[in-house]
Short mmCIF file of C-alpha atoms and ligand atoms in Angstrom, two decimals:
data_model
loop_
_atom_site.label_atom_id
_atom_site.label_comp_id
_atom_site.label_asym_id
_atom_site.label_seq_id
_atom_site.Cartn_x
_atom_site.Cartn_y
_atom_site.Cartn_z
CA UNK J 1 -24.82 -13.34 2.59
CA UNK J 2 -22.73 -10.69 4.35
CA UNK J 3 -20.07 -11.75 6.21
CA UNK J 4 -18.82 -10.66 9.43
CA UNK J 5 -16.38 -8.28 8.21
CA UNK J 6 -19.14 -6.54 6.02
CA UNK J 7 -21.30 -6.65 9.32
CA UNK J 8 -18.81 -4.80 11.45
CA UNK J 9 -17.61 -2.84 8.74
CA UNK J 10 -21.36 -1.54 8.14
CA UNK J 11 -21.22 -0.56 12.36
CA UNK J 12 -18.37 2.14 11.65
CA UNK J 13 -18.41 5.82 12.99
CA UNK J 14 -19.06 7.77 9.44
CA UNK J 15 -19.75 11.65 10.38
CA UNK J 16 -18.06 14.08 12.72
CA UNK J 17 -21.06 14.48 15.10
CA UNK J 18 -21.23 10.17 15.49
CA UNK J 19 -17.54 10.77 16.30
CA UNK J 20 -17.81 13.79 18.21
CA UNK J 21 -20.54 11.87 20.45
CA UNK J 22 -18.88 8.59 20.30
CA UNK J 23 -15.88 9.45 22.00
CA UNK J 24 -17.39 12.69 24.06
CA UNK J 25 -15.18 15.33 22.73
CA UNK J 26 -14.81 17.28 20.37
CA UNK J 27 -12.62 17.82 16.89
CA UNK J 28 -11.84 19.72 13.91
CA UNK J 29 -14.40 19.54 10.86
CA UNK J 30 -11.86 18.37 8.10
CA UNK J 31 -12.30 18.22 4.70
CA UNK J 32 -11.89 14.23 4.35
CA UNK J 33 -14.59 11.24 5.38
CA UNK J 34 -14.28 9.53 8.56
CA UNK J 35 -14.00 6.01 8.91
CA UNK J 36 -13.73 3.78 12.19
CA UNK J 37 -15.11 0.60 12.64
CA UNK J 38 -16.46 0.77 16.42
CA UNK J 39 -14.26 -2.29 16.90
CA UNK J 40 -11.16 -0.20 16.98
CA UNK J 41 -13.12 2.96 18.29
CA UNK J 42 -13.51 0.82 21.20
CA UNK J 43 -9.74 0.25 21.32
CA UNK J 44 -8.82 3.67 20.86
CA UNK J 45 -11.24 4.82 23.74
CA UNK J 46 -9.85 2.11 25.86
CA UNK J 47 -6.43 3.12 25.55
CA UNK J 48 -7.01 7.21 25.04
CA UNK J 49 -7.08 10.27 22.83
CA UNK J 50 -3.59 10.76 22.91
CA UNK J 51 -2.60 7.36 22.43
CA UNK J 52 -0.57 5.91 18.79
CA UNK J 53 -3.91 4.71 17.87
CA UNK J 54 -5.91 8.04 18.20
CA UNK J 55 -3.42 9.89 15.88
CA UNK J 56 -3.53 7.38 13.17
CA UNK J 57 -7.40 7.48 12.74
CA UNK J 58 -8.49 10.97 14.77
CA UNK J 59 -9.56 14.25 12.77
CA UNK J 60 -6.60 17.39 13.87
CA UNK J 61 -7.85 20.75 12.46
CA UNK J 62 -4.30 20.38 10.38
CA UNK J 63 -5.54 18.59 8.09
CA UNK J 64 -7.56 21.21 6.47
CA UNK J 65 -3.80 23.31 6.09
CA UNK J 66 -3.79 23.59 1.86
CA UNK J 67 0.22 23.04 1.93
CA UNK J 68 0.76 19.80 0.07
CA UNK J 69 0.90 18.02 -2.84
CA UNK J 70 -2.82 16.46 -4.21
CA UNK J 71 -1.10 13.71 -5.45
CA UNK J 72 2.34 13.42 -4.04
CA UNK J 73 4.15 10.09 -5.59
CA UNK J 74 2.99 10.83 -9.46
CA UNK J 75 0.34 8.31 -9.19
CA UNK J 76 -1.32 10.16 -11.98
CA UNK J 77 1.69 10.56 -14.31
CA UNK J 78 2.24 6.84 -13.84
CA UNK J 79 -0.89 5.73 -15.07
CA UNK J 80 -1.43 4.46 -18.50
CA UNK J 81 -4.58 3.01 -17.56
CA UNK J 82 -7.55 3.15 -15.30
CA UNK J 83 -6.61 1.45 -12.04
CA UNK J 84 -3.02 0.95 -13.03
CA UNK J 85 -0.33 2.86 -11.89
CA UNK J 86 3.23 1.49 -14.00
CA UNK J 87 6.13 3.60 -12.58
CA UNK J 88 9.09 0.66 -12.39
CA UNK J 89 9.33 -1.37 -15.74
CA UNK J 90 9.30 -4.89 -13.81
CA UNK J 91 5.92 -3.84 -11.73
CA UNK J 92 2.91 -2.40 -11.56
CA UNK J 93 0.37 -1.36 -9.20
CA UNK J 94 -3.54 -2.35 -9.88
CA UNK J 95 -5.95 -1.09 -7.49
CA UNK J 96 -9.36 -2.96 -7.51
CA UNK J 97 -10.77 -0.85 -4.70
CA UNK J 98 -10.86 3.20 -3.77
CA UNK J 99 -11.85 2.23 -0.33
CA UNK J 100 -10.59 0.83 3.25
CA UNK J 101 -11.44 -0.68 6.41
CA UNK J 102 -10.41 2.65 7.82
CA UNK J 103 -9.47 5.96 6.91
CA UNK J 104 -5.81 6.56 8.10
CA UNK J 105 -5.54 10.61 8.55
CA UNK J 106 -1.98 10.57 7.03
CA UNK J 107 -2.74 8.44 4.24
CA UNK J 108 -0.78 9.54 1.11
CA UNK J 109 -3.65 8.74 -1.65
CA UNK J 110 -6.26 11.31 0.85
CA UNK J 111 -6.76 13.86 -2.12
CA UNK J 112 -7.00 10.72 -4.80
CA UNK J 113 -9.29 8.18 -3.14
CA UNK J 114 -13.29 9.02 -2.84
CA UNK J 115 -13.10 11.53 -5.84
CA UNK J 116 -15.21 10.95 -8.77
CA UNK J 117 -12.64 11.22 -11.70
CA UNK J 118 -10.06 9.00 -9.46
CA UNK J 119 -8.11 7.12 -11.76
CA UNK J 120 -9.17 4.61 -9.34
CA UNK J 121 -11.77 3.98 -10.85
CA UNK J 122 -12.75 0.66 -12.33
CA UNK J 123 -12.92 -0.28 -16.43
CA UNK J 124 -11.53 -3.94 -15.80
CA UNK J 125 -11.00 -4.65 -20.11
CA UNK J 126 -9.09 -1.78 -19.78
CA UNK J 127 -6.97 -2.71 -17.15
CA UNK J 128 -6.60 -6.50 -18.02
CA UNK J 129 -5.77 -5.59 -21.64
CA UNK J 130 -3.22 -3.01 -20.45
CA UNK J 131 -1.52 -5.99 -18.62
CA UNK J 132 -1.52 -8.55 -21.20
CA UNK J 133 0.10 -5.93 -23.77
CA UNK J 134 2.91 -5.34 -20.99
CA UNK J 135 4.96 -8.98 -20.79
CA UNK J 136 7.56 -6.94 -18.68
CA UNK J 137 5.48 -6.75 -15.76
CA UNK J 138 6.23 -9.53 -13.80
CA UNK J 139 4.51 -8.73 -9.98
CA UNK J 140 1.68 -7.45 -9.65
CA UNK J 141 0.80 -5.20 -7.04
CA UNK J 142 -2.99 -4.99 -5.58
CA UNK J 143 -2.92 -2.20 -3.60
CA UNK J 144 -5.34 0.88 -2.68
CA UNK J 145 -7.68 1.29 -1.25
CA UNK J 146 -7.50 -1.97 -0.16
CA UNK J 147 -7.71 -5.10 -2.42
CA UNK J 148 -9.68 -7.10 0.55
CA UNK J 149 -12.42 -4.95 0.16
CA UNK J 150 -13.79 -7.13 -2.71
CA UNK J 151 -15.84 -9.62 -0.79
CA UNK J 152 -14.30 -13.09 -1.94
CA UNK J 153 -16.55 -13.86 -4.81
CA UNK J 154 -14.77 -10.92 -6.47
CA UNK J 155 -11.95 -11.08 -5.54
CA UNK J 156 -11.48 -15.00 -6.93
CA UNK J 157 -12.42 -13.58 -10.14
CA UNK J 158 -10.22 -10.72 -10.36
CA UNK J 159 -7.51 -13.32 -9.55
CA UNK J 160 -8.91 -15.76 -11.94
CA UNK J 161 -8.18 -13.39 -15.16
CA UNK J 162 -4.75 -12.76 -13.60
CA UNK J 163 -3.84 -16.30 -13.53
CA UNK J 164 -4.20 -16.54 -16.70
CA UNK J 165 -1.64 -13.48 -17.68
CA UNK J 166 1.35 -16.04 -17.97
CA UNK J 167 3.76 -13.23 -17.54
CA UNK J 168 2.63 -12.32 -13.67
CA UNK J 169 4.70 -14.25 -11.63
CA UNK J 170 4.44 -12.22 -8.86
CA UNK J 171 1.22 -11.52 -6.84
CA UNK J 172 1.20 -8.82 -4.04
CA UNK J 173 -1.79 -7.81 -1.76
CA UNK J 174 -1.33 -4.30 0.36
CA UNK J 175 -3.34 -4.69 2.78
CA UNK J 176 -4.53 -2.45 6.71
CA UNK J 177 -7.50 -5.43 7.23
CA UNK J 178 -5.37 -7.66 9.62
CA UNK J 179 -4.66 -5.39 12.24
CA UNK J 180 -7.73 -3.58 12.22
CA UNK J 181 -10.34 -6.25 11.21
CA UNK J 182 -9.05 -9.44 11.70
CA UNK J 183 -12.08 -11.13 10.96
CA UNK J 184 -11.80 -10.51 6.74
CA UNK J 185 -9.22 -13.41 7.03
CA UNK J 186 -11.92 -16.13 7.27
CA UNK J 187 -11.79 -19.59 5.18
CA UNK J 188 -13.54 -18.26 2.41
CA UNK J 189 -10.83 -15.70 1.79
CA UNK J 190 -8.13 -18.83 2.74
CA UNK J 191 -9.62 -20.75 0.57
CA UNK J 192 -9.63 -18.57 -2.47
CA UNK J 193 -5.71 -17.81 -1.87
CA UNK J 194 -5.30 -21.27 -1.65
CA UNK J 195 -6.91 -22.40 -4.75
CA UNK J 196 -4.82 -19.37 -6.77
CA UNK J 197 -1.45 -19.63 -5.12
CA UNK J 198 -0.32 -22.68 -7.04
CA UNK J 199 -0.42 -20.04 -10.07
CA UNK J 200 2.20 -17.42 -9.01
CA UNK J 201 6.11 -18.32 -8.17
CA UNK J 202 5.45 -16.05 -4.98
CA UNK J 203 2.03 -14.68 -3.45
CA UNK J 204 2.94 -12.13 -0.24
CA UNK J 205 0.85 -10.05 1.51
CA UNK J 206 2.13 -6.71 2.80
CA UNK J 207 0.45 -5.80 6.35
CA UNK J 208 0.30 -2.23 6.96
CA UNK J 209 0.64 -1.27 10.61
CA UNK J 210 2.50 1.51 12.32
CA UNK J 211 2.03 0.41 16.03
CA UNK J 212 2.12 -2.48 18.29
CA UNK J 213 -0.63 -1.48 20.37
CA UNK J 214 -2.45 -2.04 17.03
CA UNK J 215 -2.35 -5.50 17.57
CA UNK J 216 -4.59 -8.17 19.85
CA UNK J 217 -4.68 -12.10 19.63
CA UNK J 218 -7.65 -12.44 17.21
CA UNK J 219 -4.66 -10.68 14.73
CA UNK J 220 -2.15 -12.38 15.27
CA UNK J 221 -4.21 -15.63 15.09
CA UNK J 222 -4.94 -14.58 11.46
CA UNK J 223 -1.24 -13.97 10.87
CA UNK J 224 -0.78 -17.84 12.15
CA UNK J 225 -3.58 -18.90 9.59
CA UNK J 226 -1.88 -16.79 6.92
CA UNK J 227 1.46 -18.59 7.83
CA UNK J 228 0.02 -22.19 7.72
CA UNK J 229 -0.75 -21.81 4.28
CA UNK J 230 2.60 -20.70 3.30
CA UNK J 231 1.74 -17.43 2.69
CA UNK J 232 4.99 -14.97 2.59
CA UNK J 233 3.86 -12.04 5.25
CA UNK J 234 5.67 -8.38 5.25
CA UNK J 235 5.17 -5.71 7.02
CA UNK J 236 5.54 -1.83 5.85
CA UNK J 237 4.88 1.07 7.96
CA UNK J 238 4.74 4.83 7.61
CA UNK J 239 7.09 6.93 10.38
CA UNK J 240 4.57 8.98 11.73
CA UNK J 241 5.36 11.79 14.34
CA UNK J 242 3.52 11.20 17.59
CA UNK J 243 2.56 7.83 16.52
CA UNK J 244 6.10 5.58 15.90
CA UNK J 245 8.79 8.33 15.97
CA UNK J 246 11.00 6.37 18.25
CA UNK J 247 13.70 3.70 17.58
CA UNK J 248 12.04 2.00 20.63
CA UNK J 249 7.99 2.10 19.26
CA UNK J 250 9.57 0.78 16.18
CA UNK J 251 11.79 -2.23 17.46
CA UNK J 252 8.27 -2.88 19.48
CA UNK J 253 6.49 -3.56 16.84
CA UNK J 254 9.26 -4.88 14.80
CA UNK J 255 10.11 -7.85 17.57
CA UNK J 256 6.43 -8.19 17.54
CA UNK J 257 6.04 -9.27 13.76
CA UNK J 258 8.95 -11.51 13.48
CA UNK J 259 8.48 -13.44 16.39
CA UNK J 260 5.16 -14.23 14.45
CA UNK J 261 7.03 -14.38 10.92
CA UNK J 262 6.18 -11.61 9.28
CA UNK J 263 9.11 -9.51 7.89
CA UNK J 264 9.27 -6.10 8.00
CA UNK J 265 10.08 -4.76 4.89
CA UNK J 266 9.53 -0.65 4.12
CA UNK J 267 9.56 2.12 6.94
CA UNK J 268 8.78 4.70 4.44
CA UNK J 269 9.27 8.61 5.40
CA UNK J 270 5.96 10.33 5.13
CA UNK J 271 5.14 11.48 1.91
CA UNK J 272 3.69 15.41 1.32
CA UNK J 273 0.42 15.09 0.98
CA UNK J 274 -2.02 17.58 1.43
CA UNK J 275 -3.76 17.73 4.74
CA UNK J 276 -0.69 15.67 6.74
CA UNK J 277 1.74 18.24 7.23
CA UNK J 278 1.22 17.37 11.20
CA UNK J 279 2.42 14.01 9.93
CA UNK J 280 5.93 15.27 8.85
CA UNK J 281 9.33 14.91 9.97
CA UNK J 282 12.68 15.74 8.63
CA UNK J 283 14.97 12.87 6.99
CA UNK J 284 17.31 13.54 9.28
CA UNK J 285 15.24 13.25 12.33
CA UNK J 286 14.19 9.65 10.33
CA UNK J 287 17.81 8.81 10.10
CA UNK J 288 18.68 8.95 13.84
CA UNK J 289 15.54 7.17 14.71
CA UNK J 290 16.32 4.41 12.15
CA UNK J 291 20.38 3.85 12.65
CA UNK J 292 19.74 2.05 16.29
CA UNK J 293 17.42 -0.35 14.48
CA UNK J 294 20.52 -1.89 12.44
CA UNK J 295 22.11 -3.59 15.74
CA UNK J 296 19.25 -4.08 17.34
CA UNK J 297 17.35 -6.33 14.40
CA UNK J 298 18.63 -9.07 12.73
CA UNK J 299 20.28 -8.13 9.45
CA UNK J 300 17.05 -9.76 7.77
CA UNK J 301 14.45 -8.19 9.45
CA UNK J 302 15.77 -4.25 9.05
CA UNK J 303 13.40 -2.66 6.77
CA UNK J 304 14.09 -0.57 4.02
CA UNK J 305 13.70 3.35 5.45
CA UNK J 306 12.32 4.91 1.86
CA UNK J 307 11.54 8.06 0.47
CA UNK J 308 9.09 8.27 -2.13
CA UNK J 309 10.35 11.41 -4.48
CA UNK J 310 7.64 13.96 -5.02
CA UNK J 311 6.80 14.08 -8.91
CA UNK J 312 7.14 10.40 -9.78
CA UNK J 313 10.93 9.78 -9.34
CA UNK J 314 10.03 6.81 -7.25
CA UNK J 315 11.15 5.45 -4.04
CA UNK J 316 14.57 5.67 -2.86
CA UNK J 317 16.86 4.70 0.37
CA UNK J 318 16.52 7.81 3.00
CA UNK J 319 19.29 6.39 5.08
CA UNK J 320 22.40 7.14 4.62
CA UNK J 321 25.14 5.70 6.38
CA UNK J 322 27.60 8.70 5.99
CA UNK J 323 25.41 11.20 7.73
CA UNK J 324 22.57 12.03 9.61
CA UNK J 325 22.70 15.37 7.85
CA UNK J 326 20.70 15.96 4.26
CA UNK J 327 22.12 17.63 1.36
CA UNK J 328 18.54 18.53 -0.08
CA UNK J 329 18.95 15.97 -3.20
CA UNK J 330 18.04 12.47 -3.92
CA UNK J 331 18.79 9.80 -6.62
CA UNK J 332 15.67 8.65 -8.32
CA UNK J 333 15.21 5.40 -10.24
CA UNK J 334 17.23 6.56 -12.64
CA UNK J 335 20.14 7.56 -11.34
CA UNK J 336 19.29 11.63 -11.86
CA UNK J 337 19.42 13.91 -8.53
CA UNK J 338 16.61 15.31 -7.65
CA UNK J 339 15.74 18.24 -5.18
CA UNK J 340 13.62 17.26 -2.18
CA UNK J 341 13.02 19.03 0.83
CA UNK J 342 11.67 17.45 4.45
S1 LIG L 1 -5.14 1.85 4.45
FE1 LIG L 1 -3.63 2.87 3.14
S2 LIG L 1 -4.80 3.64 1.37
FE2 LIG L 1 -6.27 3.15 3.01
S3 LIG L 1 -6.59 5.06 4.15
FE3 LIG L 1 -4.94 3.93 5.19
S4 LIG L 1 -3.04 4.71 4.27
FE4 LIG L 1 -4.74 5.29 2.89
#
């Protein structure tokens, strides 16, 4: 039986010319698929094609500029196995999925997701026997594409032969679903997080929204269900020029989440990746947006502002309380600087 999500999934503006018409104007052809669910076309119409919401999900003729990295965080270098990336010893990323409830324009995987020889790709004995031979990897990271893709059937048996890796203590879902369709957290999906939480010293879920005007009461309703069933909720964003480049859109959203427990937990700088340089900002511009947010958040709900080190050096702190000012260098992971430039 399809479920509701998977019926207003299916009614989703796919091509440029259903987009073009949809919304009565016109855009760029860009090299990368399309994907809005008319749910939140209807939202972005409502509240216009300049709006937070329209630059998230809108085609811009920048996006077919070649500067960029195809794949800029070393997902490739990082993967010992098909759907694994494993670039921190304690964790590792699996993605079950190469696809979304939407198509972010800025997304960071763009060039990786939707190709043929994505290392997305799934050989599941590969990828469970990868994680049994690793007893060092203790949370596990479903991430994307977006794990809530799998209708629940599949998904309870993906997390039925994780379960049983006794070394996964750890369970993480990424997830863009609850802001955007609200209606994947039904009681099946409940149910099956339920039934595998009792398995795993900590099961979050990681929400992935950028702005408040994102978010209506059938969400947040889903956030309450999420809560009930003591489900830890975070909340990681991407600072995205024209979108949340303001201390103020940030706090916004920020007061938003915790007032419904969720925490926030990254604000990570936009990473290079091909066909989002209109998504880029400098680390210092990040820095003066970010430094108001320490006195006006609780000390427990100030996300970590993170840079993600081109090449695979892995993410790092981008504020620095010293200066707003950037020397051009980074520490990675492993305590080696490393050249970046915003
Ligand atoms: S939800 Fe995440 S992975 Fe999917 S398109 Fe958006 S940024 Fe990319």
């Amino acid at each position: 039986m399809t479920a509701r999500w998977q019926k207003i999934l299916q009614r989703s503006i796919r091509t440029h010319e259903e987009c073009e018409k949809y919304f009565g104007s016109s855009f760029a052809k860009t090299n990368y698929p399309l994907l809005i669910p008319l749910s939140l076309a209807e939202k972005i119409k409502h509240q216009g094609l300049d709006s937070p919401l329209a630059h998230q999900f809108l085609p811009q003729s920048a996006e077919n500029l070649t500067q960029g990295l195809i794949d800029p965080i070393g997902d490739h270098q990082y993967s010992p196995a098909p759907q694994i990336v494993h670039r921190y010893q304690s964790r590792a990323l699996l993605f079950p999925t190469t696809t979304c409830p939407v198509i972010c324009r800025y997304c960071f995987r763009k060039n990786e997701l939707y190709q043929p020889d994505s290392l997305f790709l799934p050989k599941e004995n590969e990828t469970l026997d990868y994680l049994l031979a690793h007893p060092e990897i203790e949370e596990l990271i479903l991430s994307g594409g977006d794990p809530l893709m799998l209708n629940d059937k599949k998904l309870e048996q993906l997390l039925s032969k994780i379960s049983k890796i006794k070394h996964i203590r750890f369970l993480r879902f990424h997830t863009r679903f609850i802001s955007i369709i609200p209606e994947r957290i039904n009681n099946r999906f409940l149910g099956v997080l339920n039934r595998y939480q009792k398995f795993f010293s900590r099961m979050i879920i990681v929400i992935h929204s950028n702005h408040i005007s994102e978010w209506g009461p059938a969400s947040l309703k889903k956030i309450a269900r999420l809560n009930k069933i003591g489900i830890e909720l975070r909340l990681q964003s991407v600072l995205l020029p024209n979108v949340n480049d303001t201390t103020e859109a940030l706090l916004n959203l920020y007061r938003l989440m915790i007032h419904h427990r969720v925490t926030p937990y990254y604000l990570h700088h936009p990473d290079h990746a091909k066909g989002t340089s209109h998504f880029q900002l400098s680390i210092e511009e990040g820095r003066k947006i970010f430094a108001p947010l320490r006195a006006q958040l609780p000390g427990w709900a100030l996300p970590r502002y993170t840079v993600d080190i081109p090449g695979g050096h892995g993410k790092v702190d981008a504020f620095n309380p010293e200066s707003y000012s950037f020397a051009g260098k980074l520490l990675n992971q492993h305590g080696e600087f490393v050249e970046y430039s915003s």
